[in-house]
Coordinates of C-alpha atoms and ligand atoms in Angstrom, one line a residue:
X204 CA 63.6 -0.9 -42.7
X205 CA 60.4 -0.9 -40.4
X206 CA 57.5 0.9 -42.2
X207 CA 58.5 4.0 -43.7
X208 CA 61.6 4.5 -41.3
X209 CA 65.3 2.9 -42.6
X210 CA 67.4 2.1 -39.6
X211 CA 70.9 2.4 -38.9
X212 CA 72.5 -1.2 -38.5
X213 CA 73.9 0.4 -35.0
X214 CA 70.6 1.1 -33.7
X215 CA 69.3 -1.9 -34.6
X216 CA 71.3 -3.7 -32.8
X217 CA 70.6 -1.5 -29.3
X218 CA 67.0 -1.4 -30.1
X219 CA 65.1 -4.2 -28.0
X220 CA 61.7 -4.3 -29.6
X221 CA 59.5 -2.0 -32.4
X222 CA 56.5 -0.3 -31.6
X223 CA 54.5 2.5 -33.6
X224 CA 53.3 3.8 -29.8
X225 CA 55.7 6.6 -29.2
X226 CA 58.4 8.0 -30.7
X227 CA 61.4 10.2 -28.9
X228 CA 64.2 11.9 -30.8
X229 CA 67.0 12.2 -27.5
X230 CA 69.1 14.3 -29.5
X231 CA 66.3 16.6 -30.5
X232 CA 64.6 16.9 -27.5
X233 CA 61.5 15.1 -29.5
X234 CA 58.4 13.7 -27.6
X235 CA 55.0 12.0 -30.2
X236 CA 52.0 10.3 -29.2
X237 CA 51.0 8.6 -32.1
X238 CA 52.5 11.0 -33.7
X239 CA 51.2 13.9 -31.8
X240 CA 53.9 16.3 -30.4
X241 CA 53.4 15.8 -26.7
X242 CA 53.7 20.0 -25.7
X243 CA 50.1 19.9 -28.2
X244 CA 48.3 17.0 -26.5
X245 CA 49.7 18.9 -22.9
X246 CA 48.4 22.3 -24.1
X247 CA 45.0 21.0 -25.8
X248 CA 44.2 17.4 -24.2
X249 CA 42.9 15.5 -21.5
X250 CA 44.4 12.5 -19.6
X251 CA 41.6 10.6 -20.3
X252 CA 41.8 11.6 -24.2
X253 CA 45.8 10.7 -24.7
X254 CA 45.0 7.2 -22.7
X255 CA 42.5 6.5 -25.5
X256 CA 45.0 7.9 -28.3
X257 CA 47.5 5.7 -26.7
X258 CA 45.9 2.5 -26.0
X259 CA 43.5 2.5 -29.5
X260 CA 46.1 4.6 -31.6
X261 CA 43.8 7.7 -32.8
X262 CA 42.1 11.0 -31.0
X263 CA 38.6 9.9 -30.1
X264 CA 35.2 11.6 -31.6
X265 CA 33.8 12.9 -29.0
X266 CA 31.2 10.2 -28.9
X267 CA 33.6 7.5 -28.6
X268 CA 35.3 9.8 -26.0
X269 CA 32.1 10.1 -23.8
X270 CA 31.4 6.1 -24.1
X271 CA 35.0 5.5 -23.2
X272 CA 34.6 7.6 -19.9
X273 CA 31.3 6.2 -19.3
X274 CA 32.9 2.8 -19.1
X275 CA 35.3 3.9 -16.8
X276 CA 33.1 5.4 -14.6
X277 CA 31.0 2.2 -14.0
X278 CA 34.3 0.6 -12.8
X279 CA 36.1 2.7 -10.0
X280 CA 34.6 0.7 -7.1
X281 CA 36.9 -1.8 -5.4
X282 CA 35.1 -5.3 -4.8
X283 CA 35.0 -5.2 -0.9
X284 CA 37.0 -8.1 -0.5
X285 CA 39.8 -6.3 -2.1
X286 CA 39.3 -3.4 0.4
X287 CA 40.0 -5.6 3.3
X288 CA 43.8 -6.3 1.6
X289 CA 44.4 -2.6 3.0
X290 CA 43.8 -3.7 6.9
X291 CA 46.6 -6.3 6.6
X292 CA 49.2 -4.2 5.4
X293 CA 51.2 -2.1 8.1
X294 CA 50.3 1.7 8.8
X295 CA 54.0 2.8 7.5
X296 CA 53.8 0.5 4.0
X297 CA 55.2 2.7 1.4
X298 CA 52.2 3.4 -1.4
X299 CA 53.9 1.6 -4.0
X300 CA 54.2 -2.2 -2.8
X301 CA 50.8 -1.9 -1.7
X302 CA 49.7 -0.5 -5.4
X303 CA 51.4 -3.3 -7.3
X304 CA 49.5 -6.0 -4.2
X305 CA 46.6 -5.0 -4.9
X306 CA 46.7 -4.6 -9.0
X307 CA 48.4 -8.2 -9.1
X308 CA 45.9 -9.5 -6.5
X309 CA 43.1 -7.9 -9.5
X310 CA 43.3 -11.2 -11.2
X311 CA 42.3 -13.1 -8.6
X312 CA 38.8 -11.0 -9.0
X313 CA 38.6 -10.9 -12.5
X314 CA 39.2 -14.0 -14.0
X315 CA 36.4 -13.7 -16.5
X316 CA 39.4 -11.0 -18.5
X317 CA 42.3 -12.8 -18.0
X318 CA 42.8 -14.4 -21.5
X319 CA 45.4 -12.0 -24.0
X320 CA 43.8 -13.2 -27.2
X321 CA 39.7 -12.5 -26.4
X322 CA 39.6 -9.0 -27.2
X323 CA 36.0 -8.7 -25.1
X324 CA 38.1 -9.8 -22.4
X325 CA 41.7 -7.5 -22.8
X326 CA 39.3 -4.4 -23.1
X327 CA 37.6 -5.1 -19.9
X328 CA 41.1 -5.6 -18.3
X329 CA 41.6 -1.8 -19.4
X330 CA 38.6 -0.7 -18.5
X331 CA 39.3 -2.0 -15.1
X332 CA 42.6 -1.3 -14.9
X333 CA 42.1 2.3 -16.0
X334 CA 39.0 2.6 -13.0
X335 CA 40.5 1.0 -10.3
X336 CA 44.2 2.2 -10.3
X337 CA 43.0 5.8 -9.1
X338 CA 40.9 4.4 -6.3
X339 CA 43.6 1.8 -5.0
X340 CA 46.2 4.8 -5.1
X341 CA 44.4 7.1 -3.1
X342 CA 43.1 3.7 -0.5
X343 CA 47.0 3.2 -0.1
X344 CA 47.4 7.1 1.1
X345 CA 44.0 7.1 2.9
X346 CA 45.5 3.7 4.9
X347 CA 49.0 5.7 5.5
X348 CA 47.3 8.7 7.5
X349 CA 44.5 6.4 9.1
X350 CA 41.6 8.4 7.4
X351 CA 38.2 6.4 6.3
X352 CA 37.8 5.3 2.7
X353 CA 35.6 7.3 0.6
X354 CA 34.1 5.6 -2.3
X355 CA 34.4 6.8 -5.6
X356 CA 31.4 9.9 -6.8
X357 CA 31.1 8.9 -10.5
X358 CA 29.5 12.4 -11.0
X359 CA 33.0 13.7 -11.0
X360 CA 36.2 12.8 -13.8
X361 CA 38.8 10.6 -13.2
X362 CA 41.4 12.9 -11.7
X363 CA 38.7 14.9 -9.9
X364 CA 37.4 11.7 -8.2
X365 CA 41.1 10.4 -7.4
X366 CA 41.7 13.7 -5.5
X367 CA 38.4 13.8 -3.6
X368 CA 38.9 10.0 -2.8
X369 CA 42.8 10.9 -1.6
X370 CA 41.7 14.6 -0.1
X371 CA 38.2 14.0 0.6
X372 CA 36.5 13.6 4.5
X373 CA 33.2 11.5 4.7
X374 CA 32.3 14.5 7.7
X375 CA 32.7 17.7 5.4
X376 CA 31.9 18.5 1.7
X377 CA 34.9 18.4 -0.7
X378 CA 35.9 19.3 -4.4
X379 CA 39.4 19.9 -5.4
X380 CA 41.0 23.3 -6.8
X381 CA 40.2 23.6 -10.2
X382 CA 43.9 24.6 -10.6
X383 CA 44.5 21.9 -8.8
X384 CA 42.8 19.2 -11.3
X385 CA 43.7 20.9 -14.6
X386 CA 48.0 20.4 -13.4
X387 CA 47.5 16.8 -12.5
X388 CA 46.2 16.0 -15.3
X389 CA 48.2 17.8 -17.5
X390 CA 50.8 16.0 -15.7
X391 CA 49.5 12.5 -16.0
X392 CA 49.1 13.1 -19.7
X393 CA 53.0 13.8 -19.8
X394 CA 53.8 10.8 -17.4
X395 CA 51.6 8.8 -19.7
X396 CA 54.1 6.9 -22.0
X397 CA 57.9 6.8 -23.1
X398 CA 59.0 4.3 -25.4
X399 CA 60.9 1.7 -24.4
X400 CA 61.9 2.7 -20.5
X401 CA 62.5 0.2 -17.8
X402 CA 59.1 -0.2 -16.2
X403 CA 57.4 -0.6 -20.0
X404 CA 60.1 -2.8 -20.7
X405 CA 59.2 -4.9 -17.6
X406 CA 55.6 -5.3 -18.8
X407 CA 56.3 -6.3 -22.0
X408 CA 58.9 -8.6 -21.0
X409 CA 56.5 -10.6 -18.5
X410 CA 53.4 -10.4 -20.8
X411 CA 55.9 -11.6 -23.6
X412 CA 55.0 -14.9 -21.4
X413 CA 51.4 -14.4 -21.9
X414 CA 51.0 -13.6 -18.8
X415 CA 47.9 -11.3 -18.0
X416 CA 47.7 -7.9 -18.2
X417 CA 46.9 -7.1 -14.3
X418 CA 50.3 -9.5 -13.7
X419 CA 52.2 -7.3 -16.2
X420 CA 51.3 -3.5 -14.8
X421 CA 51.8 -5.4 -11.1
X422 CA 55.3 -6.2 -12.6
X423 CA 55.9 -2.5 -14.3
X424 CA 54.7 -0.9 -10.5
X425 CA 57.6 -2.7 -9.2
X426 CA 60.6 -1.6 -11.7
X427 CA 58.8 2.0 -11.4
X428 CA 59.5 1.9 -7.9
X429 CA 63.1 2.0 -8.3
X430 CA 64.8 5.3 -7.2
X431 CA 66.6 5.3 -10.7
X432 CA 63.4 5.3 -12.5
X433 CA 59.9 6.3 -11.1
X434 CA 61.5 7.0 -7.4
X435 CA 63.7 9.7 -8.8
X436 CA 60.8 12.0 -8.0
X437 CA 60.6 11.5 -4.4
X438 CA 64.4 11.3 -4.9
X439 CA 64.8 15.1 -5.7
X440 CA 62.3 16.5 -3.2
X441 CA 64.8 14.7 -0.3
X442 CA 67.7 16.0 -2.7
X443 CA 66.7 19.3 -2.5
X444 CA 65.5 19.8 1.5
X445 CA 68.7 18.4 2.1
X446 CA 69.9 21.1 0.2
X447 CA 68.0 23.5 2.0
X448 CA 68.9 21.9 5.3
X449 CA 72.4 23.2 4.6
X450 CA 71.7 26.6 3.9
X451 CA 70.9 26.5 0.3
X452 CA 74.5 26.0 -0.7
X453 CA 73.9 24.9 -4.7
X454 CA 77.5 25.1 -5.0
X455 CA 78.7 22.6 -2.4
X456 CA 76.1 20.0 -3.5
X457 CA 77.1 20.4 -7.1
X458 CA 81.0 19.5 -5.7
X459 CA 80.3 16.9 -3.9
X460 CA 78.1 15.2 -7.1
X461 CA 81.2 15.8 -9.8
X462 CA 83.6 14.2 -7.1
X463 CA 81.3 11.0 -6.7
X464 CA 81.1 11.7 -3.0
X465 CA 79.2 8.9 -1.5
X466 CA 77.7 8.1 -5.1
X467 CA 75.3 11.1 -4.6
X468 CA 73.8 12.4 -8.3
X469 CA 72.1 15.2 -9.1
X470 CA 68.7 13.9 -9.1
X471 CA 66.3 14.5 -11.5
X472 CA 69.1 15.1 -14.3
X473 CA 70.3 12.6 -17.0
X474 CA 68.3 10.0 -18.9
X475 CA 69.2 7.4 -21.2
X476 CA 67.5 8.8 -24.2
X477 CA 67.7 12.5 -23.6
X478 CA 70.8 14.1 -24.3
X479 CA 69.1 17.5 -24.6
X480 CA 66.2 19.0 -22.7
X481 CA 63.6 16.9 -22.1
X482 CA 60.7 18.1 -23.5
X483 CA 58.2 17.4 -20.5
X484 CA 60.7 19.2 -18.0
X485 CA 60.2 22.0 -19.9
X486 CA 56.6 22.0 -19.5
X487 CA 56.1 20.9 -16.3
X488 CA 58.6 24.1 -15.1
X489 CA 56.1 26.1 -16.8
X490 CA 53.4 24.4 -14.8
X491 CA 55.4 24.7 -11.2
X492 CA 55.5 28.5 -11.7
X493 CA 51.6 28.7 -12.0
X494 CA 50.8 26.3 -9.9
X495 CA 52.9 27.4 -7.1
X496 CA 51.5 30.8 -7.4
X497 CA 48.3 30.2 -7.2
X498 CA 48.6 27.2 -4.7
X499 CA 51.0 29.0 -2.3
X500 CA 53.9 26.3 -2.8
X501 CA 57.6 26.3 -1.6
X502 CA 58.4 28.9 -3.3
X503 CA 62.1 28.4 -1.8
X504 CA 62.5 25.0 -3.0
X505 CA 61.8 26.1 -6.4
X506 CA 64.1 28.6 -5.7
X507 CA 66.9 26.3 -4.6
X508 CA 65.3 23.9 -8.0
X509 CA 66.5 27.2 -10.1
X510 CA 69.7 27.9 -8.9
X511 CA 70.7 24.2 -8.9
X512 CA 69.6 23.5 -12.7
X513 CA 71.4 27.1 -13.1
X514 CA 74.3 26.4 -11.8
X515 CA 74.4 22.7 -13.2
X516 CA 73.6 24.0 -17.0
X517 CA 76.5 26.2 -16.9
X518 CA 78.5 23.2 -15.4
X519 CA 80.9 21.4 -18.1
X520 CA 81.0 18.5 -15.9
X521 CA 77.2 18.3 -16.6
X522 CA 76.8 19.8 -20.4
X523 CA 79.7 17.1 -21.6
X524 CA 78.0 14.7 -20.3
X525 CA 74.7 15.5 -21.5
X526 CA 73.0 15.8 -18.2
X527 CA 69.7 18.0 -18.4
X528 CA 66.5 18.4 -16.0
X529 CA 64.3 15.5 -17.4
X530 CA 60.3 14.5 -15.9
X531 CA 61.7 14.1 -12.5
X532 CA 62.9 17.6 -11.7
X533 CA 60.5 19.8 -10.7
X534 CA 57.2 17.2 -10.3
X535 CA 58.0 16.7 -6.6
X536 CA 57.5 20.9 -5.9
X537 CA 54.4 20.7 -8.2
X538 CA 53.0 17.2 -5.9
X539 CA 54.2 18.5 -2.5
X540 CA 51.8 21.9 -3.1
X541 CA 49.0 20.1 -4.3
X542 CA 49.8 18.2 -0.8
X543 CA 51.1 14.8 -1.3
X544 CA 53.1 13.8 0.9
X545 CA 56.9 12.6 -1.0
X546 CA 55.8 8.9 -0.7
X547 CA 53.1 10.0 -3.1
X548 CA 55.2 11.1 -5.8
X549 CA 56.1 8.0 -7.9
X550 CA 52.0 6.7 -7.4
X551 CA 51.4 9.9 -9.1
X552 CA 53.6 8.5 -11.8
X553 CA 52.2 4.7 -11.7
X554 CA 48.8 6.6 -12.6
X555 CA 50.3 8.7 -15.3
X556 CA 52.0 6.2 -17.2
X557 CA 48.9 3.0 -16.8
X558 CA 47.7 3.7 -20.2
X559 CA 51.6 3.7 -21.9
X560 CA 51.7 0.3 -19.8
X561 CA 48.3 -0.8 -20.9
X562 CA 49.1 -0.1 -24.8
X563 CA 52.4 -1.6 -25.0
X564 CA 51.1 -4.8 -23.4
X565 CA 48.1 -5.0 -26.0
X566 CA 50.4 -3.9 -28.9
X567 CA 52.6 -6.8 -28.0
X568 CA 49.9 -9.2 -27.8
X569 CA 48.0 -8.4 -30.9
X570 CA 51.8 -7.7 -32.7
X571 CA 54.1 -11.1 -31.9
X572 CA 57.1 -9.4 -33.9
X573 CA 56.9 -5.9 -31.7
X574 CA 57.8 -8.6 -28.9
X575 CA 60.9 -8.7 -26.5
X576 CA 62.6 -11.2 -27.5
X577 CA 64.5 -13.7 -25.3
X578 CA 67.6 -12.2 -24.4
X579 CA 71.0 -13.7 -24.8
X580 CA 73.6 -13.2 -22.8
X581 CA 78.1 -13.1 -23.5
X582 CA 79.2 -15.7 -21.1
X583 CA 82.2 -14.2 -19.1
X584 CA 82.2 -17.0 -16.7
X585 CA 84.5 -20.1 -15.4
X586 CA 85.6 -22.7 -18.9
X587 CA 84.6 -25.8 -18.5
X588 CA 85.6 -27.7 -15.1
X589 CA 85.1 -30.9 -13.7
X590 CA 83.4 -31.9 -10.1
X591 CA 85.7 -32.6 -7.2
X592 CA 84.1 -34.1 -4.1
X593 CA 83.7 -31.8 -1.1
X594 CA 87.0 -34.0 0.8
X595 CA 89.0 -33.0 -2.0
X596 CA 88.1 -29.2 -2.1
Ligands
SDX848 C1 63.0 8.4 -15.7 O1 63.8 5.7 -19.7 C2 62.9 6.5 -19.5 O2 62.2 7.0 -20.4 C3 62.7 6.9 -18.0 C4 61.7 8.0 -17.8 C5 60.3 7.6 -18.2 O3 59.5 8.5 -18.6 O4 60.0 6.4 -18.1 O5 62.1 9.2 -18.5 C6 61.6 8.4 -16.3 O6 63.3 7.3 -15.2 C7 63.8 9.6 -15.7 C8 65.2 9.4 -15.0 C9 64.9 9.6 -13.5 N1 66.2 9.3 -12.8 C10 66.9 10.2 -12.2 O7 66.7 11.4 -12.3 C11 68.1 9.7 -11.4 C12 69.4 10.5 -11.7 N2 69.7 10.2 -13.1 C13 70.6 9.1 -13.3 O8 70.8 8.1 -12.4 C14 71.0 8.8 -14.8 O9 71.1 10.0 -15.4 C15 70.1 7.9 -15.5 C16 70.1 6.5 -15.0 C17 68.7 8.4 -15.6 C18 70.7 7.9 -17.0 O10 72.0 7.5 -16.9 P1 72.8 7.6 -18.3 O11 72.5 8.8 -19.1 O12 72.8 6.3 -18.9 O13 74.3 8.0 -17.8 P2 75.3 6.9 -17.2 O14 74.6 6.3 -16.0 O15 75.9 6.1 -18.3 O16 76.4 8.0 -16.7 C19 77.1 8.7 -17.7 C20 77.9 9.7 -16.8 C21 78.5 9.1 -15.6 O17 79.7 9.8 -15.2 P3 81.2 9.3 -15.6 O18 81.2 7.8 -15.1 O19 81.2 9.4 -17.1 O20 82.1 10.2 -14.9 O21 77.0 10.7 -16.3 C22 77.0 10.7 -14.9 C23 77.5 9.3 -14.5 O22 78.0 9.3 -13.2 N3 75.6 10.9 -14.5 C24 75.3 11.7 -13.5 C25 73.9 11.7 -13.5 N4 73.4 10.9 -14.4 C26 74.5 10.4 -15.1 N5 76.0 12.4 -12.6 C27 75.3 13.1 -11.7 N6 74.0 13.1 -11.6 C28 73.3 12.4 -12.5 N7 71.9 12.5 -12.4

């Protein structure tokens, strides 16, 4: 029994930590924030709002809201030392290396926050954290298409700022789409946090050595990065112009996927948890008709996007296994016609799901028994044997 829930002995035993963060229902198609149904917080709430509901566990007034942003805003700038790591790396890094560099490489700056168990000291790490990601993200795309830096305009939000700093020319005037803002922050708030998933699981299992929090979201970039995981978004954009490449033909993809052929998945279906809809997909579909509209996307990707979750829905091969659209599926369409280029994508979702990151870590720290434990292992190895010396091998 954990607090008012009674757990079944099976799912004890799978479950690898407890945490009052976030809670999903797979079967149900169930997504909570602190209890807060995640198509409310998407339909009523700001990115900046859920970060605070995730990281300090209720909505803030709106006082503690505007001192919370204030915060932030004093920290977006980059010491300029740190802005000299983006002339070592090459022109053709990918983004996401270079983000978990430069967020590890944070510590060396800030050693004044490093320590878990000062609280002055863990909430200046956030702050930081929180400030800084947007500005190394859009440094790392800045370096990729040799444009200037901009530094960050702390008249603007957080999302506003990260796409004047990313879209932004120090020779002519720039403010984003209004449309533009209001979807990438609806879709940070729905990257933001989910449960247990491999990258969270990665922080907590390195700050479960007390290690500090800038080493921790360094580690959870890198698991992120994986094209199983936070890559699958780049994954389905190249998924689907492949697709295209071949004349639209939905059905010969879908073949080749139920016969294995060359391991190739549908991409942007399945997740370990959902075993229904997931609830953000349904959302963010929502979000790619609009947006595409009024942005003047690829309207014929999203086309192809249609007729493949179509034709894959209607599939038994998919609906006995349980494989529906999840987060991944149509973000890259919404990305690519706000004008990030594919690389993008999964940065997109390293800034999203910081504060998930951020809370887990401190909810560990401050809560030893929601800690990953060390895990065992069943030995399936050689029995006991003794040495031979190498002339008798
Ligand atoms: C994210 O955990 C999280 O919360 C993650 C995330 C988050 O917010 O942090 O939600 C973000 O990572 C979403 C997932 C993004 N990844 C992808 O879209 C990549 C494609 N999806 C898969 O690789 C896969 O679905 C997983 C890894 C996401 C989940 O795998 P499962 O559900 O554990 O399924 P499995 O690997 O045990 O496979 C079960 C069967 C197998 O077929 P059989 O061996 O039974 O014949 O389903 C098949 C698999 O081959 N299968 C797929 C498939 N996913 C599973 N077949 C084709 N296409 C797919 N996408």
């Amino acid at each position: 029994k954990i607090g008012m829930v009674t757990l079944d002995p099976g799912f004890v035993n799978t479950a690898s930590c407890s945490s009052g963060i976030t809670y999903i229902d797979g079967d149900a198609g169930i997504l909570r924030y602190r209890g807060y149904p995640i198509e409310q917080l998407a339909e009523h709430s700001t990115f900046l709002e859920t970060s605070y509901l995730l990281i300090y566990g209720t909505l803030p007034t709106q006082t503690e809201l505007d001192e919370f942003t204030d915060r932030i805003r004093r920290h977006t700038l980059l010491h300029e030392d740190l802005k000299r790591f983006f002339d070592g790396f090459p022109r053709d890094a990918h983004p996401m290396p270079v983000l978990s560099s430069a967020v590890s490489a944070l510590s060396t700056f800030y050693q004044d926050s490093l320590n878990p168990f000062d609280d002055r000291q863990v909430e200046m790490s956030t702050i930081r954290l929180l400030a800084k990601l947007p500005t190394i993200a859009a440094y790392a795309y800045k370096k990729s298409v040799g444009q200037p830096f901009l530094y960050p305009d702390n008249s603007m939000g957080l999302v506003e700022n990260f796409l004047r700093m990313t879209f932004g020319l120090p020779a002519e005037p720039y403010s984003p789409d209004p449309v533009l803002t209001k979807a990438l922050d609806q879709l940070f708030i729905l990257h933001a946090d989910h449960e247990q998933n491999c990258s969270t699981s990665t922080v907590r299992l390195v700050g479960s050595s007390q290690a500090n929090m800038f080493a921790s979201i360094s580690a959870g970039i890198n698991a992120l990065f994986g094209p199983l995981h936070g890559g699958a978004n780049q994954a389905v954009l190249e998924m689907l112009d492949g697709i295209r490449h071949n004349g639209g033909d939905v059905d010969t993809f879908v073949r080749k996927v139920k016969n294995k052929e060359d391991g190739v998945k549908l991409m942007g279906f399945g997740h370990r948890v959902y075993k229904n809809y997931d609830p953000r997909a349904a959302i963010i579909k929502k979000t790619a008709d609009e947006v595409l509209g009024k942005l003047g996307g690829d309207d014929e990707l999203l086309g192809i996007a249609k007729a493949l979750e179509e034709r894959a829905l209607s599939d038994d091969y998919f609906v006995q296994r349980k494989l529906y659209p999840n987060v991944d599926f149509y973000t890259g369409l919404i990305y690519r016609a706000m004008g990030f280029p594919t690389r993008m994508f999964t940065v997109l979702f390293a800034l999203g799901r910081l504060p998930g990151w951020i809370a887990h870590w401190r909810e560990m720290m401050k809560d030893p028994a929601t800690k990953i434990g060390r895990p065992r292992q069943v030995y399936t190895g050689e029995p006991e044997r003794a040495y031979v010396p190498a002339s008798e091998r």
